[in-house]
Amino acid sequence: PLNHGKLCARGQAGLQTLYHPDRLSGPLLQSTRGSREFSAIDWNEGINRLFQALEKAGPGVAVLGGATMSDHLFDLFSRLLTAVDAPAPVIYDLYTELGGYRMLAQAMGQVYGRAALPAYRLSEADVVFSFGAEFLGTWTSAVRYGVEYGAFRSQPYGKRGQLVHFEPRQSSTAVTADNYVAIAPGSEGVAAGALLRLIADGSLGLPGRAESARGLAPALDVEQAARECGIPLEALQGWARRFADAEHAVAIPGGALAGSSNGLQAARAIEALNVVSGSAPAGVNTTPPDLGLARKSLNSFAEVQSLIARMRAGEVQVLLIHSTNPVFELPEAAGFLEALAEVPLVVSFGAMVDETAAWSDLILPDRSYLESFGYEVVSPDFGSPVVSSQQPVVTPVFDARATGDVLLTVARGIPAAAAAMPWNDEVDYLNQMVAGLPAAAYPASTAEEKRARFQQHGGWWQAPAAGALAHSPQPFTVTAELAAFDGSETDYPYYLHVYPSIFLSDGRGAALPLLQGVPDPMTTIAWQSWVELHPAAAERLEIRDGDLLRVTSPHGEIVAAAYVTPGIRPDTVAIPAGQGHQDLGRFARDRGSNVVQLLGADLTDEGGGLRWNGVRVALARTGKRIATASLESKVGVTEGLGHE
C-alpha cells in the first residue's frame, strides 16, 4: 500500500550487498584497534566473548544503532539493556540527520500533538510550496512521493498542480518545479512568516484563511523579509495570494531546514501555512491503532554527545554498534574516536569493515536483509498504518549469523535478560509478535494463519476503517529568524550547502559499484566528490570544471573537484555527502572527500540537532586538475557559445 510495487535505485542495488567481495564471511577478532589486523574466530568463541563482557559490565552497556536497524532488533536490544539496568539504545545516523527526520517529528508534535513523520498528500493538492524538501530524491519516502507527484501533475479534468520550490541549490525536485526560488540559506522560516503576514494583512484567500493567518503570523516587516530571503516583494505577494486562493494548498518543510540553527522554528512557520489552508499531513493528525509492536525513535545529536560523554568518563564497558558508522558520520569535533578509546570492548555487527568496525575489538557480522527475518513499523505511513515483513529470499551465503539470534543466545546466561527474552530464536520471537497484531486488510483468524498471511503479503496493513481520533492543531508560536552561520563573511565568503547523495545516501551506498557508477541526476558525475559553484563565483576565482579546490571551514578542510553550474546561488557552494571513505571495501576506499570534516559539533537552537547547515567556507585552487567522470556536455551552458 505504500510504494505501489515500485523500488528505488538503492533497493535495486541491494543485491550487491549479498555477494560483495569484501563482505565478511564470519566473526573476526582484531589484534589492536585501528590496526586492521583481524583473525577469524568461530561463532562459539565470538558469542562467548560477548557474553562474558556483558555479564561483567552490568549496567555499563550501551547500544548505538542506525535508522536501518529493524524494529524487531531494536526491541531485542532494548529488552537486553532494560534487563541489565542500562540506558536505552541511542538511534542516530547521518542519513536521518540530513533528512531532518527527528526535527520534522518534533515540529509535528508541537503543531498537531503527535510527534511522527508527516506524509503530505500531494495527489490531493493543487498548489505545493516546497521549502527544501527533496521529495523526488532522498527525502523520507521518495518512491511513494514519486507516485503522489505523478497524481499531482495529472489531476482529473485537466487540472495540473503547481509546484513552487524554495532552496539555495537546484535539486532534482527543484528542476521539476513550475517556479524555482533560489532563496538565501537559512531564511526559509522568514519566507514562510512573510507569506503568513501577507495573507493576514491582505485578507487573502478563501473564507477563514486570513483570520487563521492573523492568529499565527509573526510580527515582521515584509519588505525587509523579502530582502533577507533574496526574493522580490512582488513575487512573495503573488505566491501568498496563490497559496491562499488554492482549494488544497500544501507547504512542505524539507530536511535541509534541520541543519540550520533555526530549523525547528522554520518548520513550525512552514507548517503554519498548512494550518491556514487546512491541509494537515497524514500520519500526524490522527491517533494510530495500538499494534503491540516496539518501534524505534530517533535520538538527537545532543543525546549522542551525552553517550560520548559517558564513554569518555569510563561509564561504558561494552559498546554495541549496529547499522551506523559514527567514526565516518560524526564530525571530528564530536570526539567519538577519542571516547572510543575509553571503552574496554567495542563490538560491531557490520557485514563489512567500515571506519567504525576498524576501531572495534570484535566483529559479529549480521546477515544481509535478503537473508533475514524481521519487521518494520513503516514511517511515514501516509495515514494507513503499515508493518513491513522482512524474510529470507535466499539461503545465507556466508557464515554470518542473525544478530537477533546472537542476542537471544547471550541473554540465556544472564538471568534478568533470560526472563525478558524467553524466546528460543528470532523466528519464535517474531511469530509471537505477529500473532498479536490487530485484524488486517486480509482475512486471518488464527495465530498460525496470521503468521502465514503476514509472510505471504509481505506485511500487515489495516483494513479501511473509520473512527480514528483526529487531532486539532495545538497552540504554537511562529517566529521568523535568520539562521546563524559559523565563520565570518570576510574569511569564509560562501555558505556551505550539504546534501545527501541521491544514490550513496550518507555514505552507506559507497560500497556498491552499481550506485557509485550511476551518474548524479544534476551533475552526471559518478565515482567522485565535487563542489558545485555558480559561474559568477568561478569567474571571480578563475576556476574551471575539474580544478581541484581546497574547501576550508572554521572546523576543517577537504579537497574536491569544481563543478560550475548556474543552478546554485552565487554566494553558496554545495557538496554532496557520501564519499571520502578510508574503509568500507575496495569500491568506497580512498575515493573523494568526506564533507562531514567541514562541520563542527554545534547544536541547533532547539531540538538538539547537529547544525550541519550552518557553516561558511572559503575556496582556493590547489593548482591541480582532474578529469571529472561526467556524462554531460556543458557547451552552451557554461562552456562555448559565448561562454569561456
XYZ file of C-alpha atoms in Angstrom:
644
model
C 0.000 0.000 0.000
C 2.945 2.385 0.409
C 5.241 2.066 -2.617
C 2.700 0.545 -5.034
C 5.201 -2.109 -6.106
C 7.953 0.383 -7.001
C 11.592 0.284 -5.849
C 14.292 2.945 -5.713
C 17.813 2.626 -7.157
C 19.332 1.819 -3.772
C 16.844 -1.008 -3.339
C 17.678 -2.410 -6.755
C 21.407 -2.258 -5.999
C 20.921 -4.069 -2.696
C 21.658 -7.430 -4.267
C 25.323 -6.417 -4.341
C 25.389 -6.376 -0.532
C 24.700 -10.094 -0.653
C 27.606 -11.117 -2.892
C 30.017 -8.263 -2.188
C 33.646 -9.419 -2.434
C 34.536 -7.551 0.761
C 31.654 -8.901 2.811
C 32.805 -10.657 5.973
C 32.400 -14.424 5.904
C 32.371 -14.875 9.696
C 33.267 -13.331 13.070
C 36.604 -11.550 13.483
C 38.843 -10.513 16.366
C 41.163 -7.528 15.920
C 44.612 -7.629 17.500
C 44.845 -3.872 18.121
C 42.175 -1.288 17.383
C 42.807 0.524 14.158
C 45.441 -1.991 13.033
C 43.020 -3.691 10.649
C 44.762 -6.945 11.534
C 41.900 -9.381 12.020
C 41.903 -13.060 12.817
C 38.963 -15.339 12.117
C 37.264 -16.966 15.097
C 34.297 -19.313 15.293
C 30.866 -18.230 16.464
C 31.116 -20.032 19.789
C 34.189 -18.019 20.713
C 32.678 -14.760 19.449
C 29.411 -15.201 21.341
C 31.255 -16.351 24.474
C 33.440 -13.231 24.436
C 30.333 -11.068 24.119
C 28.562 -12.951 26.915
C 31.492 -12.662 29.329
C 31.798 -8.934 28.675
C 28.047 -8.327 29.137
C 27.951 -10.418 32.327
C 30.808 -8.379 33.768
C 29.622 -4.967 32.568
C 26.178 -4.973 34.171
C 24.592 -1.565 33.501
C 27.753 -0.381 31.744
C 26.441 -1.486 28.354
C 25.472 0.884 25.551
C 23.960 0.378 22.110
C 24.455 2.807 19.241
C 22.294 1.976 16.247
C 21.164 3.481 12.975
C 17.736 4.056 11.489
C 18.047 0.981 9.248
C 18.172 -1.258 12.307
C 14.899 -3.175 12.048
C 12.303 -2.546 14.733
C 12.359 -6.135 15.952
C 16.099 -5.891 16.536
C 15.648 -2.578 18.332
C 13.152 -4.323 20.616
C 15.596 -7.116 21.450
C 18.444 -4.668 22.139
C 16.071 -2.626 24.331
C 14.957 -5.657 26.316
C 18.581 -6.641 26.936
C 19.538 -3.162 28.137
C 16.475 -2.860 30.363
C 17.267 -6.218 31.920
C 20.744 -5.066 32.974
C 19.546 -1.584 34.036
C 21.416 0.132 31.206
C 20.133 3.203 29.304
C 18.015 2.674 26.199
C 19.659 2.307 22.764
C 20.744 5.501 21.035
C 19.483 5.560 17.431
C 21.258 8.082 15.230
C 22.857 8.269 11.801
C 23.824 10.903 9.274
C 21.132 9.900 6.784
C 18.214 10.731 9.073
C 20.048 13.812 10.360
C 20.432 15.162 6.816
C 16.796 14.266 6.145
C 15.640 16.150 9.216
C 13.539 13.212 10.392
C 13.678 13.930 14.100
C 13.219 17.684 13.656
C 10.153 17.119 11.477
C 8.616 14.777 14.034
C 9.285 17.330 16.771
C 7.620 20.068 14.731
C 4.566 17.877 14.116
C 4.322 17.181 17.830
C 4.379 20.885 18.609
C 1.769 21.715 15.962
C -0.560 18.689 15.978
C 0.224 16.884 19.210
C 1.677 13.729 17.651
C 5.430 13.550 17.096
C 5.650 11.467 13.919
C 6.971 11.887 10.410
C 4.414 13.730 8.261
C 3.112 12.394 4.957
C 1.999 15.130 2.580
C -0.689 14.006 0.154
C 0.478 15.728 -2.997
C -2.047 13.749 -5.010
C -4.839 15.793 -3.415
C -3.099 19.183 -3.739
C -3.454 21.821 -6.418
C -0.597 24.009 -5.107
C 2.547 22.813 -3.313
C 5.175 25.073 -1.720
C 8.297 23.028 -1.003
C 10.905 24.550 1.297
C 13.988 22.451 0.585
C 12.078 19.155 0.545
C 13.868 16.790 -1.855
C 10.833 14.525 -2.055
C 11.738 13.244 -5.541
C 15.285 12.401 -4.441
C 16.278 11.354 -0.946
C 13.638 12.691 1.451
C 11.636 10.253 3.623
C 9.677 8.026 1.189
C 10.834 9.189 -2.251
C 9.238 6.210 -4.019
C 5.807 6.965 -2.571
C 6.250 10.666 -3.231
C 7.021 9.809 -6.844
C 3.587 8.172 -7.042
C 1.992 11.148 -5.269
C 3.769 13.606 -7.568
C 2.568 11.790 -10.674
C -1.013 12.117 -9.470
C -0.392 15.758 -8.542
C 0.727 16.527 -12.099
C -2.124 14.628 -13.772
C -5.178 15.656 -11.820
C -8.630 14.983 -13.325
C -10.349 17.438 -15.617
C -7.000 18.764 -16.838
C -6.236 20.481 -13.536
C -2.455 20.308 -13.241
C -0.897 21.021 -9.833
C 1.583 23.898 -9.404
C 4.886 23.432 -7.539
C 6.958 26.286 -6.104
C 10.295 25.169 -4.666
C 12.475 27.269 -2.332
C 16.115 26.135 -1.987
C 19.587 27.694 -2.441
C 20.543 24.912 -4.865
C 18.611 23.333 -7.716
C 17.961 19.771 -6.632
C 16.259 17.043 -8.640
C 12.964 18.202 -7.111
C 13.664 21.882 -7.759
C 14.163 21.353 -11.507
C 10.660 19.880 -11.811
C 9.059 22.940 -10.193
C 6.976 25.484 -12.058
C 8.791 28.157 -10.066
C 12.240 27.646 -8.537
C 13.237 30.226 -5.940
C 16.956 30.455 -5.080
C 16.253 31.500 -1.504
C 19.011 32.718 0.803
C 20.333 29.921 3.039
C 18.673 29.823 6.439
C 15.830 32.190 5.524
C 13.078 29.663 4.790
C 11.261 30.369 8.052
C 11.371 34.094 7.335
C 9.811 33.476 3.914
C 7.019 31.384 5.447
C 6.431 34.042 8.085
C 6.217 36.714 5.383
C 3.648 34.654 3.460
C 1.552 34.320 6.609
C 1.829 38.055 7.218
C 0.758 38.894 3.660
C -2.258 36.558 3.852
C -3.277 38.056 7.184
C -2.768 41.737 6.345
C -4.203 41.450 2.841
C -7.248 39.386 3.902
C -6.329 36.989 1.149
C -7.846 33.713 0.093
C -10.799 31.521 0.823
C -13.073 32.275 3.787
C -11.399 31.835 7.159
C -7.822 31.715 5.920
C -6.899 35.316 6.616
C -8.393 35.067 10.084
C -6.404 31.908 10.768
C -3.240 33.572 9.466
C -3.742 36.560 11.791
C -3.524 34.238 14.767
C -0.250 32.755 13.568
C 1.651 35.359 11.522
C 4.756 36.705 13.261
C 5.358 40.418 13.616
C 7.759 41.274 10.827
C 8.422 43.814 8.112
C 7.532 42.069 4.861
C 9.789 44.258 2.726
C 12.764 43.552 4.968
C 11.900 39.839 4.995
C 11.889 39.800 1.188
C 15.362 41.369 1.144
C 16.678 38.871 3.686
C 15.320 35.960 1.634
C 16.615 37.347 -1.651
C 13.095 37.259 -3.132
C 11.367 40.175 -4.907
C 8.496 41.513 -2.803
C 6.122 41.269 -5.764
C 6.883 37.577 -6.092
C 6.160 36.948 -2.412
C 2.882 38.836 -2.709
C 1.851 36.788 -5.740
C 2.673 33.483 -4.072
C 0.842 34.464 -0.883
C -2.261 35.140 -2.989
C -1.837 31.889 -4.921
C -1.475 29.815 -1.749
C -4.419 31.474 -0.029
C -6.711 31.083 -3.069
C -5.914 27.415 -3.724
C -8.510 24.871 -2.677
C -5.907 22.365 -1.493
C -2.624 24.168 -0.814
C 0.236 22.253 0.850
C 3.515 23.557 2.303
C 6.384 21.131 2.969
C 9.239 21.798 5.426
C 12.211 19.907 3.983
C 15.092 18.132 5.642
C 17.576 20.882 4.777
C 15.968 23.038 7.465
C 17.073 20.629 10.182
C 20.735 21.543 9.913
C 20.105 25.248 10.448
C 20.253 26.895 13.850
C 16.608 27.942 13.397
C 15.414 24.695 11.784
C 12.620 23.836 14.209
C 11.372 27.434 14.191
C 11.309 27.409 10.382
C 9.461 24.071 10.277
C 6.751 25.442 12.574
C 6.389 28.554 10.413
C 6.015 26.463 7.259
C 3.586 24.059 8.912
C 1.533 27.080 9.985
C 0.753 27.578 6.298
C -0.870 24.126 6.320
C -2.891 25.064 9.380
C -4.132 28.120 7.491
C -5.046 26.092 4.391
C -6.499 23.182 6.374
C -4.047 20.707 4.823
C -2.700 18.796 7.805
C -0.364 15.997 6.666
C -1.363 12.378 7.092
C 0.168 10.397 9.907
C 0.210 13.193 12.468
C -3.409 14.354 12.714
C -4.936 11.039 13.782
C -4.221 8.506 16.508
C -2.963 5.185 15.071
C -4.099 1.833 16.459
C -2.009 0.131 19.117
C -0.104 -2.552 17.238
C 1.621 -4.003 20.286
C 4.977 -3.751 18.495
C 8.097 -1.916 19.559
C 9.293 0.752 17.146
C 12.462 2.752 17.350
C 12.539 6.504 17.742
C 15.418 8.659 16.623
C 17.735 10.317 19.108
C 19.195 13.788 18.776
C 22.817 14.691 18.233
C 22.757 16.115 21.777
C 21.893 12.629 23.055
C 24.775 11.203 21.027
C 27.017 13.749 22.734
C 25.719 12.511 26.092
C 26.663 8.953 25.130
C 30.126 10.150 24.092
C 30.485 11.896 27.471
C 29.569 8.632 29.230
C 32.145 6.771 27.155
C 34.807 9.366 27.922
C 34.022 9.145 31.638
C 34.518 5.369 31.655
C 30.842 4.596 32.292
C 30.525 2.363 29.219
C 32.252 -1.014 29.475
C 30.728 -2.576 26.360
C 29.585 -0.653 23.279
C 27.458 -2.490 20.711
C 27.229 -0.816 17.290
C 24.706 -1.799 14.633
C 23.586 -0.150 11.343
C 25.578 3.043 11.798
C 29.132 4.233 11.161
C 29.823 7.017 13.675
C 33.567 7.294 13.000
C 32.715 8.303 9.416
C 29.416 10.093 10.019
C 30.161 12.270 13.061
C 32.224 15.480 12.924
C 35.711 15.119 14.326
C 34.847 17.788 16.901
C 32.320 15.400 18.448
C 35.262 13.420 19.856
C 33.760 9.984 19.242
C 37.020 8.264 18.307
C 38.810 9.624 21.373
C 35.947 8.485 23.610
C 36.005 5.046 21.995
C 39.484 4.523 23.441
C 37.958 4.572 26.946
C 35.582 1.656 26.242
C 37.087 -1.768 27.120
C 35.110 -3.726 24.496
C 33.675 -2.411 21.233
C 31.551 -4.820 19.192
C 30.450 -4.167 15.619
C 27.703 -6.142 13.920
C 28.626 -4.790 10.481
C 28.789 -7.043 7.442
C 31.865 -5.172 6.178
C 34.817 -3.443 7.784
C 33.783 0.193 7.796
C 35.547 3.051 9.615
C 33.892 2.124 12.910
C 34.488 -1.614 12.622
C 38.157 -0.796 12.014
C 38.226 0.566 15.585
C 36.294 -2.341 17.098
C 37.644 -5.301 19.034
C 35.115 -7.847 17.887
C 33.025 -8.083 14.708
C 29.981 -10.365 14.731
C 28.638 -9.824 11.200
C 24.871 -9.720 10.814
C 23.179 -11.329 7.846
C 22.042 -9.331 4.830
C 18.433 -8.196 4.866
C 17.907 -10.632 1.984
C 18.832 -13.482 4.354
C 16.979 -12.281 7.463
C 13.666 -12.182 9.278
C 12.275 -9.034 10.841
C 9.594 -6.375 10.859
C 9.464 -2.604 10.480
C 6.636 -0.271 11.504
C 6.637 1.997 8.466
C 7.100 5.743 8.901
C 5.758 7.891 7.337
C 2.701 5.738 6.734
C 0.572 8.167 4.678
C -2.302 7.766 7.092
C -2.611 3.974 6.771
C -0.598 2.033 9.397
C 1.744 -0.479 7.769
C 4.068 -3.120 9.228
C 6.574 -4.379 6.673
C 7.650 -8.005 6.813
C 11.274 -8.978 6.306
C 12.013 -12.584 5.407
C 14.832 -14.506 3.718
C 14.726 -14.851 -0.054
C 17.995 -16.810 -0.330
C 19.965 -19.290 1.709
C 22.696 -17.453 3.695
C 25.747 -17.020 1.500
C 28.376 -16.758 4.249
C 28.771 -17.819 7.854
C 27.055 -14.705 9.176
C 24.512 -15.002 11.979
C 21.327 -13.060 12.652
C 22.053 -10.503 15.379
C 18.679 -11.291 16.965
C 19.750 -14.894 17.468
C 23.088 -13.727 18.899
C 21.312 -11.534 21.458
C 18.871 -14.277 22.438
C 21.784 -16.694 22.893
C 23.771 -14.443 25.234
C 20.589 -13.487 27.122
C 20.117 -17.099 28.279
C 23.157 -16.782 30.531
C 22.003 -13.545 32.178
C 19.021 -14.328 34.463
C 17.251 -10.961 34.158
C 17.736 -10.931 30.376
C 16.589 -14.536 30.044
C 13.307 -13.627 31.749
C 12.812 -10.629 29.471
C 13.806 -12.532 26.313
C 12.340 -16.050 26.694
C 12.226 -17.000 23.009
C 14.203 -19.867 21.520
C 15.260 -17.868 18.490
C 14.429 -14.855 16.357
C 11.673 -16.623 14.423
C 9.970 -17.723 17.654
C 10.013 -14.091 18.833
C 8.621 -12.775 15.537
C 5.839 -15.355 15.445
C 4.615 -14.194 18.845
C 4.757 -10.525 17.834
C 2.847 -11.081 14.577
C 0.196 -13.190 16.326
C -0.682 -10.189 18.480
C -1.396 -7.804 15.597
C -4.957 -6.473 15.139
C -7.160 -7.563 12.252
C -5.583 -6.808 8.881
C -6.931 -5.870 5.464
C -6.657 -9.557 4.504
C -8.556 -12.359 6.296
C -6.695 -14.225 9.052
C -8.387 -15.670 12.095
C -5.904 -17.904 13.926
C -2.395 -17.022 15.071
C -0.940 -19.534 12.599
C -2.917 -18.018 9.736
C -1.824 -14.512 10.770
C 1.826 -15.554 10.544
C 1.312 -17.186 7.161
C -0.571 -14.216 5.717
C 1.989 -11.796 7.155
C 4.719 -13.527 5.175
C 2.557 -14.111 2.104
C 1.546 -10.441 1.760
C 4.894 -9.024 2.859
C 3.496 -7.384 5.961
C 0.399 -6.097 7.715
C -1.837 -3.153 6.980
C -5.148 -2.168 8.388
C -8.477 -2.637 6.694
C -10.101 0.727 5.854
C -11.978 1.832 8.947
C -13.451 4.983 10.372
C -13.217 6.186 13.919
C -9.575 7.279 14.244
C -9.260 10.102 16.736
C -8.410 13.323 14.890
C -6.014 15.880 16.305
C -6.722 19.577 16.026
C -3.733 21.909 15.763
C -2.350 22.846 19.168
C -1.497 26.377 20.234
C 2.003 27.143 18.967
C 4.132 30.155 18.273
C 5.519 31.167 14.896
C 8.802 33.062 14.869
C 10.789 34.253 11.882
C 14.528 34.444 12.426
C 17.505 34.036 10.131
C 19.893 31.154 10.729
C 23.326 31.664 12.246
C 26.497 30.518 10.449
C 29.978 29.665 11.688
C 32.726 31.781 10.146
C 32.903 35.431 9.145
C 31.834 36.537 5.683
C 35.295 38.049 5.171
C 37.269 34.898 5.877
C 34.667 32.448 4.605
C 32.713 34.108 1.780
C 30.423 31.206 0.815
C 27.564 29.398 2.514
C 28.067 25.621 2.562
C 25.049 23.621 1.408
C 25.424 19.936 2.339
C 23.038 17.392 0.872
C 22.812 13.578 0.847
C 23.768 11.858 -2.389
C 20.704 10.511 -4.136
C 22.498 7.186 -4.644
C 25.230 6.959 -1.992
C 22.977 8.428 0.709
C 25.129 9.408 3.712
C 27.934 7.133 2.518
C 26.497 3.679 3.151
C 25.895 3.186 -0.571
C 29.516 3.937 -1.476
C 30.459 0.270 -1.116
C 28.275 -0.740 -4.064
C 29.691 -0.240 -7.575
C 26.192 -0.101 -9.053
C 25.485 3.035 -7.001
C 28.953 4.535 -7.480
C 28.591 4.226 -11.236
C 25.142 5.807 -11.596
C 25.535 9.447 -12.751
C 24.199 12.042 -10.355
C 20.989 13.392 -11.931
C 22.028 17.051 -11.573
C 25.736 16.899 -12.452
C 26.036 13.498 -14.228
C 29.209 12.889 -12.179
C 29.970 9.429 -10.813
C 32.651 7.849 -8.604
C 33.866 11.237 -7.298
C 33.286 14.153 -4.948
C 32.644 17.621 -6.326
C 31.998 21.214 -5.306
C 29.126 22.998 -7.031
C 29.620 26.745 -7.502
C 27.980 29.482 -9.540
C 29.631 30.787 -12.760
C 29.989 34.241 -11.168
C 31.977 32.776 -8.275
C 34.009 30.642 -10.684
C 34.860 33.669 -12.831
C 35.886 35.701 -9.810
C 38.221 32.947 -8.569
C 39.327 31.857 -12.080
C 38.025 28.340 -11.530
C 37.131 25.859 -14.248
C 35.423 22.470 -14.145
C 37.830 19.850 -12.846
C 40.036 22.240 -10.867
C 40.858 20.673 -7.516
C 39.697 23.077 -4.833
C 40.652 23.286 -1.195
C 37.439 23.925 0.724
C 38.114 25.345 4.188
C 35.704 25.958 7.067
C 36.346 27.025 10.666
C 36.382 23.308 11.519
C 38.404 21.598 8.804
C 39.213 21.301 5.124
C 38.749 18.903 2.209
C 39.777 18.782 -1.445
C 37.301 18.147 -4.269
C 36.833 18.923 -7.954
C 34.995 22.037 -9.113
C 31.688 21.775 -10.928
C 30.441 25.089 -12.296
C 26.656 25.345 -12.586
C 24.063 28.113 -12.808
C 21.785 26.021 -10.588
C 23.058 27.494 -7.333
C 23.212 30.891 -5.688
C 26.392 32.939 -6.293
C 27.030 33.120 -2.524
C 26.650 29.368 -1.956
C 28.629 26.209 -2.698
C 27.157 22.718 -2.451
C 28.883 19.407 -1.684
C 27.156 16.015 -1.513
C 27.752 13.620 1.364
C 28.714 10.024 0.732
C 32.329 9.852 -0.437
C 35.634 10.054 1.430
C 35.798 6.599 2.997
C 39.007 5.133 4.376
C 37.366 1.723 4.731
C 34.085 0.066 3.625
C 35.642 -2.050 0.933
C 37.509 -1.636 -2.323
C 34.840 0.373 -4.147
C 34.500 3.034 -1.435
C 38.044 3.299 -0.063
C 40.184 6.374 -0.892
C 37.591 7.891 -3.194
C 36.629 11.567 -2.872
C 36.310 13.556 0.348
C 34.037 13.416 3.370
C 32.140 16.704 3.667
C 31.478 15.982 7.368
C 35.080 17.064 8.024
C 33.964 20.652 7.369
C 31.365 20.562 10.144
C 31.576 21.439 13.800
C 29.698 19.831 16.670
C 27.376 22.766 17.366
C 23.720 22.198 18.217
C 20.659 23.778 16.672
C 18.822 26.354 18.777
C 16.001 23.917 19.546
C 15.741 20.148 19.498
C 19.402 19.244 19.988
C 20.159 18.551 16.326
C 23.543 18.826 14.632
C 23.990 22.218 12.961
C 25.251 20.770 9.685
C 23.794 23.527 7.505
C 25.285 26.406 9.450
C 28.839 26.732 8.140
C 30.588 29.165 5.810
C 33.586 28.139 3.722
C 36.431 29.568 1.642
C 37.619 28.206 -1.706
C 41.167 28.084 -3.055
C 42.679 26.426 -6.094
C 45.293 23.776 -5.392
C 46.865 24.191 -8.826
C 45.870 20.654 -9.821
C 43.138 19.403 -12.124
C 41.385 16.118 -12.736
C 39.034 14.872 -15.408
C 35.598 14.585 -13.832
C 33.673 11.391 -14.565
C 30.803 13.326 -16.107
C 28.465 12.321 -18.934
C 27.061 15.726 -19.849
C 28.161 18.346 -22.350
C 28.140 21.902 -20.960
C 28.521 23.639 -24.299
C 26.044 26.483 -24.307
C 25.638 26.356 -20.543
C 28.976 27.350 -19.012
C 31.263 26.490 -21.940
C 31.372 27.539 -25.601
C 28.777 29.600 -27.473
C 29.866 32.781 -25.725
C 30.983 31.072 -22.501
C 34.651 30.603 -21.756
